XYZ file of C-alpha atoms in Angstrom:
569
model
C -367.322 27.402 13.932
C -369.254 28.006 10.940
C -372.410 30.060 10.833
C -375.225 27.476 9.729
C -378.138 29.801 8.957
C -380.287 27.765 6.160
C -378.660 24.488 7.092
C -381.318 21.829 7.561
C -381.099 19.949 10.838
C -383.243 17.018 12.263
C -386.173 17.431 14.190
C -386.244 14.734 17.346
C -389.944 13.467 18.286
C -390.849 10.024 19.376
C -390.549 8.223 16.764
C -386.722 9.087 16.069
C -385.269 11.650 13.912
C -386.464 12.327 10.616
C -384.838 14.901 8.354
C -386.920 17.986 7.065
C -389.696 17.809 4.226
C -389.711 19.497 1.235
C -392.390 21.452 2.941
C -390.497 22.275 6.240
C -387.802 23.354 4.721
C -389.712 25.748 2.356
C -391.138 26.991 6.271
C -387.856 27.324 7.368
C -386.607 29.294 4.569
C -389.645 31.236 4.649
C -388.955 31.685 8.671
C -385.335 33.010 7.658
C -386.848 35.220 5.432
C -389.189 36.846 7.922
C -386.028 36.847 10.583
C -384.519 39.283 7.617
C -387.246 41.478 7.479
C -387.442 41.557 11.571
C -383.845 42.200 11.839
C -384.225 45.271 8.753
C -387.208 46.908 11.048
C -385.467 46.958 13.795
C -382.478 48.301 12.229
C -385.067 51.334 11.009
C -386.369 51.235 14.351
C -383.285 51.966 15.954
C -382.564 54.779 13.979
C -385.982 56.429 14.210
C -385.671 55.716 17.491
C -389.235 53.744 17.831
C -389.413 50.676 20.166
C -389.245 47.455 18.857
C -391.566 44.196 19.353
C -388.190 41.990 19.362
C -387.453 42.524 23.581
C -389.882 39.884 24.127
C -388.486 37.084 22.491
C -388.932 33.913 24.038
C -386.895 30.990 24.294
C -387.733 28.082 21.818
C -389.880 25.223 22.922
C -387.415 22.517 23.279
C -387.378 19.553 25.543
C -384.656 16.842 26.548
C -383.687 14.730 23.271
C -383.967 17.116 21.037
C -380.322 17.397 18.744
C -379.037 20.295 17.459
C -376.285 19.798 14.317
C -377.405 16.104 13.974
C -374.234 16.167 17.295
C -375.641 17.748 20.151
C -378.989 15.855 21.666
C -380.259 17.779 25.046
C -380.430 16.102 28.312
C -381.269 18.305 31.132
C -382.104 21.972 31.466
C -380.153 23.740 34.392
C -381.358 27.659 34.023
C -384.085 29.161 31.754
C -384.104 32.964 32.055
C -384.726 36.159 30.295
C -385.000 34.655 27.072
C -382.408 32.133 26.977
C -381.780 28.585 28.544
C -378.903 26.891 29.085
C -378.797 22.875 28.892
C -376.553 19.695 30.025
C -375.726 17.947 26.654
C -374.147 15.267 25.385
C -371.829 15.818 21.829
C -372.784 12.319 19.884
C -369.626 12.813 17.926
C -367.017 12.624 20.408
C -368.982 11.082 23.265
C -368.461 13.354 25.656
C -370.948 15.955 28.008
C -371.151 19.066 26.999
C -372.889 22.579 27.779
C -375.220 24.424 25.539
C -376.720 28.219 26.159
C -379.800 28.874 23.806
C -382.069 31.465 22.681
C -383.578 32.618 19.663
C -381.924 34.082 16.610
C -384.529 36.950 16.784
C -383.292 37.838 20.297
C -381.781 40.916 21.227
C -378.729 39.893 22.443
C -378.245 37.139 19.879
C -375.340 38.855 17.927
C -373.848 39.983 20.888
C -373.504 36.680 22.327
C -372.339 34.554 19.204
C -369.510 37.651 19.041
C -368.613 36.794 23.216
C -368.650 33.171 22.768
C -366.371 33.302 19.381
C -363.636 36.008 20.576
C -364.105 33.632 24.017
C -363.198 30.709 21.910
C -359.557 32.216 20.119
C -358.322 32.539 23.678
C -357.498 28.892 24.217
C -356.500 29.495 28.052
C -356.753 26.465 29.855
C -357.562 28.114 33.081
C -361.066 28.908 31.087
C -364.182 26.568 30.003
C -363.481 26.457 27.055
C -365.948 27.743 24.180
C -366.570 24.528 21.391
C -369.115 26.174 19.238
C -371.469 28.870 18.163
C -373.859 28.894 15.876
C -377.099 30.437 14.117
C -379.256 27.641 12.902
C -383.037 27.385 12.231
C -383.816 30.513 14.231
C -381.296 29.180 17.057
C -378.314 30.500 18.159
C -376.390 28.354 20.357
C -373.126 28.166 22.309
C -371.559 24.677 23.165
C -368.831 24.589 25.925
C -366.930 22.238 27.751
C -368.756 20.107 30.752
C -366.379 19.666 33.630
C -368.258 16.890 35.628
C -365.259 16.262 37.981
C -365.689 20.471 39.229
C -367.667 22.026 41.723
C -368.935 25.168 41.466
C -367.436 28.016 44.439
C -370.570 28.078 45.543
C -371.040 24.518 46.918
C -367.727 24.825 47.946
C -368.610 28.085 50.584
C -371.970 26.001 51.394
C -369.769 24.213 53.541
C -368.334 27.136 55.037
C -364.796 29.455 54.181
C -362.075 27.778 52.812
C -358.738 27.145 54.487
C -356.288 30.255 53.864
C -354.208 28.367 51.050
C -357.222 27.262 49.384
C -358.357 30.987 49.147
C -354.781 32.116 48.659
C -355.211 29.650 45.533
C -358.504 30.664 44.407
C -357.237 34.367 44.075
C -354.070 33.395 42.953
C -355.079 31.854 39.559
C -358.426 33.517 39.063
C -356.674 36.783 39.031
C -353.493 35.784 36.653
C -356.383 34.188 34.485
C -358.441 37.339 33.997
C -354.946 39.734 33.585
C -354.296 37.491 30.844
C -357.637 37.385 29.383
C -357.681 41.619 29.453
C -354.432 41.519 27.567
C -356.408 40.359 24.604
C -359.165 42.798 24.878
C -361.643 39.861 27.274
C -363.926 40.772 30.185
C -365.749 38.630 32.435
C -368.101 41.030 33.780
C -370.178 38.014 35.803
C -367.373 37.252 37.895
C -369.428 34.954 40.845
C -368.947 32.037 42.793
C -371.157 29.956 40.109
C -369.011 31.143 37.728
C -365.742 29.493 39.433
C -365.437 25.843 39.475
C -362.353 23.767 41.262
C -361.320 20.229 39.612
C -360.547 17.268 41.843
C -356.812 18.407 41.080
C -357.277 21.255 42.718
C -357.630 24.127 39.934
C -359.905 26.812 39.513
C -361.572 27.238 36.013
C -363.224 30.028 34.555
C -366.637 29.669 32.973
C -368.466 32.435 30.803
C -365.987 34.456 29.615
C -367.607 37.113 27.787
C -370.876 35.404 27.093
C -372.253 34.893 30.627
C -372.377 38.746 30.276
C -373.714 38.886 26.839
C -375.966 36.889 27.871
C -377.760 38.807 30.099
C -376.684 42.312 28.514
C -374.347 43.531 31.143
C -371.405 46.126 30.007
C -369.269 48.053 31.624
C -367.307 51.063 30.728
C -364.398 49.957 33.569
C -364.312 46.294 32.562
C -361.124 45.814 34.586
C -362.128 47.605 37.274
C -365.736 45.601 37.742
C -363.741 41.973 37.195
C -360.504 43.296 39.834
C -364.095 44.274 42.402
C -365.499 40.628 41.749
C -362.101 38.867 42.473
C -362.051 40.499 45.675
C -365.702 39.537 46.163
C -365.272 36.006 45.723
C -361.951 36.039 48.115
C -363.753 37.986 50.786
C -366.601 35.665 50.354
C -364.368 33.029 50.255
C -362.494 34.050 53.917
C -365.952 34.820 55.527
C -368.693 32.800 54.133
C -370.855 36.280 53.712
C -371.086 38.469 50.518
C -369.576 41.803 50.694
C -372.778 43.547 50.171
C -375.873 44.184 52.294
C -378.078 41.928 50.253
C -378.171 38.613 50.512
C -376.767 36.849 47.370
C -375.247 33.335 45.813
C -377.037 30.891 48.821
C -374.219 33.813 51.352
C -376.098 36.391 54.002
C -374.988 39.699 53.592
C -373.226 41.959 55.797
C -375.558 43.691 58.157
C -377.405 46.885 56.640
C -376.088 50.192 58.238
C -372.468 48.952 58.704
C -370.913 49.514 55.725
C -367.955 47.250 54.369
C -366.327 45.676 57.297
C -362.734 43.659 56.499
C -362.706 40.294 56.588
C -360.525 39.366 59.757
C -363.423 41.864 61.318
C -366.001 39.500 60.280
C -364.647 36.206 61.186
C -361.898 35.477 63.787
C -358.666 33.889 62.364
C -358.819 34.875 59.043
C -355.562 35.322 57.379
C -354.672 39.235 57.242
C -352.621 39.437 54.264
C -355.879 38.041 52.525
C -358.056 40.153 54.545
C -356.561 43.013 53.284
C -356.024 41.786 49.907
C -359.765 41.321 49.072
C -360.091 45.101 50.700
C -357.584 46.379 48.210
C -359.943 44.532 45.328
C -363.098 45.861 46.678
C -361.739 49.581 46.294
C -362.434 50.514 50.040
C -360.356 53.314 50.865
C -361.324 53.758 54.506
C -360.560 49.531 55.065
C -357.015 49.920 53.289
C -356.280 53.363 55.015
C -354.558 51.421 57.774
C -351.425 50.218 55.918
C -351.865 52.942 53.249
C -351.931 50.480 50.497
C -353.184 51.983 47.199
C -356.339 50.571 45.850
C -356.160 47.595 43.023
C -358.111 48.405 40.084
C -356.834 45.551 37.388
C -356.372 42.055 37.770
C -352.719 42.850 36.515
C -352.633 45.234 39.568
C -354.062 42.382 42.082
C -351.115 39.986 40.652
C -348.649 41.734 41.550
C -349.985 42.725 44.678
C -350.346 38.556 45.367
C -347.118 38.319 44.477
C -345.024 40.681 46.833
C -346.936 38.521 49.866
C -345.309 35.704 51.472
C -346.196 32.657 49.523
C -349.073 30.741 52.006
C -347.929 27.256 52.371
C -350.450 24.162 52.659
C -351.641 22.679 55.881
C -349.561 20.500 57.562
C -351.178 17.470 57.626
C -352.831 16.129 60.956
C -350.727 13.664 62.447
C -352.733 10.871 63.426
C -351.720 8.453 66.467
C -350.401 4.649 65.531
C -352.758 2.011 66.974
C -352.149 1.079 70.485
C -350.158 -1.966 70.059
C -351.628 -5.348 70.797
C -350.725 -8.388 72.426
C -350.653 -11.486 70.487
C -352.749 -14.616 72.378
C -349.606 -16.277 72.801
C -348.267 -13.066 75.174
C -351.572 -12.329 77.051
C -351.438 -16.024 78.145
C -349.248 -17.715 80.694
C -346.054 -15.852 79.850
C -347.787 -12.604 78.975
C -348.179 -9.878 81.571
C -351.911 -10.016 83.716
C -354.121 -7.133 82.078
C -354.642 -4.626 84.202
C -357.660 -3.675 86.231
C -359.069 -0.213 86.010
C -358.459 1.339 89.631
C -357.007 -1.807 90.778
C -352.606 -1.815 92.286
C -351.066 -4.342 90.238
C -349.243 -6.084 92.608
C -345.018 -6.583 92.276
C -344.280 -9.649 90.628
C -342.099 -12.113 92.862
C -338.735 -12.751 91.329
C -337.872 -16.616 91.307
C -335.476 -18.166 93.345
C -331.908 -18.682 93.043
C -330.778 -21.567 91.025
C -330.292 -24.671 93.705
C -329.440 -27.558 91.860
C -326.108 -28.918 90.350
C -327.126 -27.149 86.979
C -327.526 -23.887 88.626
C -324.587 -23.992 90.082
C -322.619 -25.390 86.854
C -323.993 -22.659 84.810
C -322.933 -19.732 87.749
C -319.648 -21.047 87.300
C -319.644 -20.570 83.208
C -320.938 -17.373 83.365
C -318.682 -16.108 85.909
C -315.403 -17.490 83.500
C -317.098 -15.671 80.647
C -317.730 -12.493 82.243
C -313.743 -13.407 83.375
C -312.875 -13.999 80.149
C -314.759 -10.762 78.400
C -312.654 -8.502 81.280
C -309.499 -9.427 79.648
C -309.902 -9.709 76.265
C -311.326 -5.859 76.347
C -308.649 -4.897 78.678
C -306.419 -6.037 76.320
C -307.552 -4.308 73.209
C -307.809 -0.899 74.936
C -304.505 -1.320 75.615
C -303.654 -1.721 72.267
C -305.771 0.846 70.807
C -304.098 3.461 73.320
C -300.904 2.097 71.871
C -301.692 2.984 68.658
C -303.041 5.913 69.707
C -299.905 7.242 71.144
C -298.144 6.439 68.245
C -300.129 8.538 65.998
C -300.359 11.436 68.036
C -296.313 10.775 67.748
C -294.652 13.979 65.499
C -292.430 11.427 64.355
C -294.898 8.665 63.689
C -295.407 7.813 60.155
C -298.127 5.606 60.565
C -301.026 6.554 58.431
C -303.024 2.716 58.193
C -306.127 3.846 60.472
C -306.536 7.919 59.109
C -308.546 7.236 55.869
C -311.369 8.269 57.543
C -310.353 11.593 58.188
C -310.102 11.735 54.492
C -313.563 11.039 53.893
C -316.184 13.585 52.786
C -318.394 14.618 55.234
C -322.375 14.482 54.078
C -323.552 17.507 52.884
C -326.488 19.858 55.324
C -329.758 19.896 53.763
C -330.850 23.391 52.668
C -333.972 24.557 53.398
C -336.258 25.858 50.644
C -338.048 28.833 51.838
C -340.494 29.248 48.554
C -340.615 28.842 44.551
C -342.146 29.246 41.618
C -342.928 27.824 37.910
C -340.357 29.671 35.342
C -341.772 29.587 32.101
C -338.727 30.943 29.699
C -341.923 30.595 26.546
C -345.672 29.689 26.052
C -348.161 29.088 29.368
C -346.988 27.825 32.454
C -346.931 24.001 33.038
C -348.636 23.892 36.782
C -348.086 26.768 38.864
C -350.281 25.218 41.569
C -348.671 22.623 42.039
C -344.928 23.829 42.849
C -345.228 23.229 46.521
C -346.092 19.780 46.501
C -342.280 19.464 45.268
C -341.144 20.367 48.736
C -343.514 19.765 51.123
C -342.404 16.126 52.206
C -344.920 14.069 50.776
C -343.605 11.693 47.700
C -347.320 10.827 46.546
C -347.711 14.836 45.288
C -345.963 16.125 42.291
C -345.674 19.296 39.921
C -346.222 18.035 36.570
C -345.854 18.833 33.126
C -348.156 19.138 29.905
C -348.650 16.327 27.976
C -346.233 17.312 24.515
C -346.782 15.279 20.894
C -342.674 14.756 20.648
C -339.648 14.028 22.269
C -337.866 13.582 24.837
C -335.985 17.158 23.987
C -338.731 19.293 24.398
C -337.475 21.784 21.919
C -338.691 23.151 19.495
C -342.081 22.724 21.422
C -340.052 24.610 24.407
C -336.765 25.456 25.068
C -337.712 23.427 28.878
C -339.650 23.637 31.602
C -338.933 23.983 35.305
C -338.927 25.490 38.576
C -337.165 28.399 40.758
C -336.395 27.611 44.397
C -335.714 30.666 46.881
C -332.960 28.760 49.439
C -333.861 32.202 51.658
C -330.633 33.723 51.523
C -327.101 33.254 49.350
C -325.699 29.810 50.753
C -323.301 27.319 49.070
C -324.916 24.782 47.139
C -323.278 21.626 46.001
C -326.581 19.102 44.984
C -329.623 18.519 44.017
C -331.496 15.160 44.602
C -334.671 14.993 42.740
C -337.797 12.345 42.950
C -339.049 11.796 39.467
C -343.072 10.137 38.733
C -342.297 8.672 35.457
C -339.537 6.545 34.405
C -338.346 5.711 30.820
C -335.424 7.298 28.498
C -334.784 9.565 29.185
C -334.866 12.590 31.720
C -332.249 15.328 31.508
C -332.338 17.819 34.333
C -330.005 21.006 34.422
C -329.311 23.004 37.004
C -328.788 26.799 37.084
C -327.822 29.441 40.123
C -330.322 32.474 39.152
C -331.094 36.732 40.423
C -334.058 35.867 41.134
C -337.604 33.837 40.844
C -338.750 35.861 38.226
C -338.899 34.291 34.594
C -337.759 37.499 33.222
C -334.047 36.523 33.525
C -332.759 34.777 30.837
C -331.343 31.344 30.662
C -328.274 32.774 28.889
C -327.957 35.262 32.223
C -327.882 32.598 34.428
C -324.782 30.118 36.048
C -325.054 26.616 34.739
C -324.375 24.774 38.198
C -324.266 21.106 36.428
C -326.339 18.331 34.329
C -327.797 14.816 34.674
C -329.461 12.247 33.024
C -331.836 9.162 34.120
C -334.296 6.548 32.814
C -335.169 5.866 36.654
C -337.047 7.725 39.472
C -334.860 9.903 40.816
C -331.946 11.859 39.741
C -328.881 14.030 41.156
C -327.258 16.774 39.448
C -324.099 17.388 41.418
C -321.207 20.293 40.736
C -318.166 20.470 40.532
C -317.481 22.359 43.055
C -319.739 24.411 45.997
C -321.649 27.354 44.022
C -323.048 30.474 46.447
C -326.657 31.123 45.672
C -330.134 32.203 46.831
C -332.111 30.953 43.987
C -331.805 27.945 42.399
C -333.418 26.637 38.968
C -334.381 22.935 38.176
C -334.976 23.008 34.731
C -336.394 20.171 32.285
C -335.029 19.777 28.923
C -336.001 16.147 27.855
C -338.500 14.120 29.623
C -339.595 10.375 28.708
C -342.566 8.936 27.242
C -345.535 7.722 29.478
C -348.798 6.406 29.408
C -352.154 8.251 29.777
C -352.974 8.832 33.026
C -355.506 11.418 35.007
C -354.212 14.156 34.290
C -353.075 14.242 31.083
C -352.924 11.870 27.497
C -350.516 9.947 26.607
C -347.126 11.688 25.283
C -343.875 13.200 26.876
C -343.866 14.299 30.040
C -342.404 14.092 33.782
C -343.610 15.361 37.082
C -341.528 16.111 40.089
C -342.535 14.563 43.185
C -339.430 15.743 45.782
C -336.478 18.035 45.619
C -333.788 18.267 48.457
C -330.465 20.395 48.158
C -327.515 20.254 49.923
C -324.123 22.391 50.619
């Protein structure tokens, strides 16, 4: 992202665009020049401490098809405010919408925000809208940033009223291990509002503005973790209620009612979720709300992690069962060999057997059936005879007869195991898809956990030593199987599986007990051991996956997803 700040770039009107004159670019130099001398007053301003002209900047005239870099041409402006605007674009080069936030290099927030948006940019968290540029050019600075046009915003999302408990659970979940991550590397959010969250049609919540919604608008804080851990427990409490925490009225929400103070969630709204309820309390900093379980206050996202974490996991809906169609006659039944439809209020009346067969048939065929049914008597007489025979003779001490026991020899089928929860282990790097873990186990084939997209394969290493999950079987139980649905096919999947301490990713693979190892091209796979292996957690780990097309999620590369896992004793 290099700083353009003579660079000439082509000015859109009408007609098309035409580069720069010899004159416009002497007016442009000329314009950078007086920018200098601006810039070198108000650094003699600030130290003489005399007010400076530059707090009314404007934002540049600019209007939709105008390009910026020859690359980005405008399309639609979606906020103009306190000096800045912020535009849907499109990126020429790579085809592709992007985001733009402008305002003038003059401005007084200008350096702050190219600093945001380029420390925002060497993060590279997924979970984040990603910064793409930023740039001082022609007495612009601008930002570009990704353009998610399959996400909606939080805040059309509570429009519709609260979301479902695992939704929230979700929302708090990922926002929260997002911003920990981002404060490890010296990041604040500082804007943290339901316009700044958007969820994908795959159900995972992004982060937009990092660091330069706040620059932006010159907000700082001297407890940045403490202001983003408040606005994470905003947006759940907002999220469990439809209402914002505060008295006024704010994001399209009502506030709470003035006088009250701040009232829990599961006080506001009947049946909301009280682990959550009390979660978003602990985030808001409320000591008289979280006096009741004496829970200490959280005051860092790293905090409200591992607060989520020590609650019981919150498991998806069930999905509504929905009633077969009444079954309907054919024409052929609802004729004259189909029963008479039945009259609303009406007594069917009893249908009159027929009569007795008269004839010399009927009484030919009487006689057959009677020497069958004759017939049928003795043969099965005679073969329970014979099997308590046989019978005696095996329940003979003496008897050597061992022809019909084989099936006392046979295995019996191993008892399912339940899985009471799990969780992504990442042994290096980010995780893979945290959110979508329980779609391994909750019955339906058609959801999946699913891996990144890698450049090489099958063996993932030296990209990463493997990817996988940890299952919590509830409590130490013998464990003989593991039968595995796999989405994509090809050679070759290798699946290992290991008895574990615990679901934490802390504990090595070298600290763990290999339980046993399989291989597939196919869609489905069992690892079995060699003999029963007593453990609570259980790891299904990843080490080669096949090659596969490009699909929705991801490009084309190496990669597997996990649509069902089942254990058995």
């Amino acid at each position: 992202m290099a700083e353009r700040s003579t660079a000439a770039v082509d000015v859109a009107d009408n007609s098309g665009d035409e580069p720069l004159t010899a004159k416009a670019e002497q007016a442009t130099a000329d314009g950078v020049a007086q920018t200098r001398e601006r810039e070198t007053a108000e650094e003699g301003a600030a130290e003489t401490g005399e007010p400076t002209s530059s707090g009314a900047a404007s934002p540049p005239e600019l209007h939709s098809g105008h390009k910026l870099a020859r690359r980005y041409r405008l399309e639609e402006c979606v906020t103009r405010l306190d000096g800045f605007s912020s535009w849907r674009a499109v990126d020429e080069k790579l085809r592709r919408a992007v985001g733009v936030h402008l305002l003038p290099a003059d401005h007084p927030r200008a350096r702050s925000v190219l600093a945001a948006a380029r420390s925002s940019a060497l993060l590279g968290d997924p979970r984040f809208v990603h910064v793409l540029d930023a740039v001082e050019e022609n007495d612009l600075v601008y930002v570009v940033h990704e353009w998610l046009p399959d996400a909606t915003e939080l805040t059309a999302l509570l429009a519709a009223g609260p979301l479902e408990a695992h939704d929230a659970y979700q929302l708090v979940s990922q926002v929260s291990q997002a911003m920990a991550a981002a404060h490890r590397e010296g990041l604040a959010h500082l804007r943290l509002t339901p316009s700044a969250i958007l969820r994908t049609s795959t159900g995972q919540y992004r982060i937009r503005g990092l660091a330069v919604n706040a620059a932006l608008r010159g907000i700082s804080s001297d407890t940045p973790q403490r202001t983003d851990t408040e606005a994470i427990g905003a947006l759940l409490y907002a999220s469990l209620t439809q209402r914002w925490p505060y008295e006024d009225d704010a994001y399209g929400l009502s506030g709470l009612p003035k006088g009250v103070g701040l009232i829990a969630p599961d006080q506001v709204r009947a049946g909301v979720h009280r682990g959550l309820s009390e979660l978003s309390m602990r985030a808001l900093v409320n000591e008289g709300a979280t006096a009741s379980r004496q829970e200490p206050p959280c005051t860092t996202p790293e905090e409200l992690v591992k607060a989520i974490g020590e609650m019981p996991r919150i498991r998806p809906p069930e999905p509504a069962f929905t009633a077969p169609p009444e079954y309907q006659r054919t024409t052929y039944q609802q004729g004259t060999y189909g029963r008479p439809a039945a009259r609303p209020g009406a007594t069917q009346p009893v249908p009159t057997p027929p009569p007795p067969l008269q004839s010399r048939t009927g009484k030919a065929l009487k006689w057959a059936v009677s020497a069958l049914l004759i017939a049928a008597l003795g043969l099965g007489s005679w073969q329970l005879a014979d099997a308590l025979m046989d019978r005696g003779k095996n329940d003979d001490p003496g008897s050597t007869d061992t022809s019909d026991g084989g099936d006392k020899n046979k295995p019996k089928p191993g008892k399912p195991l339940q899985i009471q929860d799990a969780d992504e282990y990442v042994a290096e790097g980010q995780a893979q898809n945290p959110e979508g873990v329980d779609k391994t186990y909750d019955g339906d084939d058609s959801t999946y956990w699913r891996t990144n997209s890698f450049i090489d394969g099958p063996t993932l290493a030296p990209y990463k030593p493997g990817v996988g999950i940890v299952y919590d079987l509830g409590k130490e139980q013998d464990l003989s199987t593991a039968s595995i649905g796999l989405r994509y096919a090809g050679a070759h999947t290798t699946v290992k599986l290991y008895a574990t301490d615990s679901m934490s990713s802390s504990t090595p693979l070298s600290a763990m007990k290999e339980i046993g190892t399989a291989k597939t091209t196919g869609h489905s796979l069992k690892v079995e051991a060699e003999k029963p292996v007593k453990t609570q957690y259980v790891l299904v780990w990843l080490t080669d996956v096949p090659k596969s097309p490009r699909d929705e999620y991801s490009s084309a590369g190496y990669k597997q997803a996990i649509t069902d896992v089942k254990f058995t004793d």
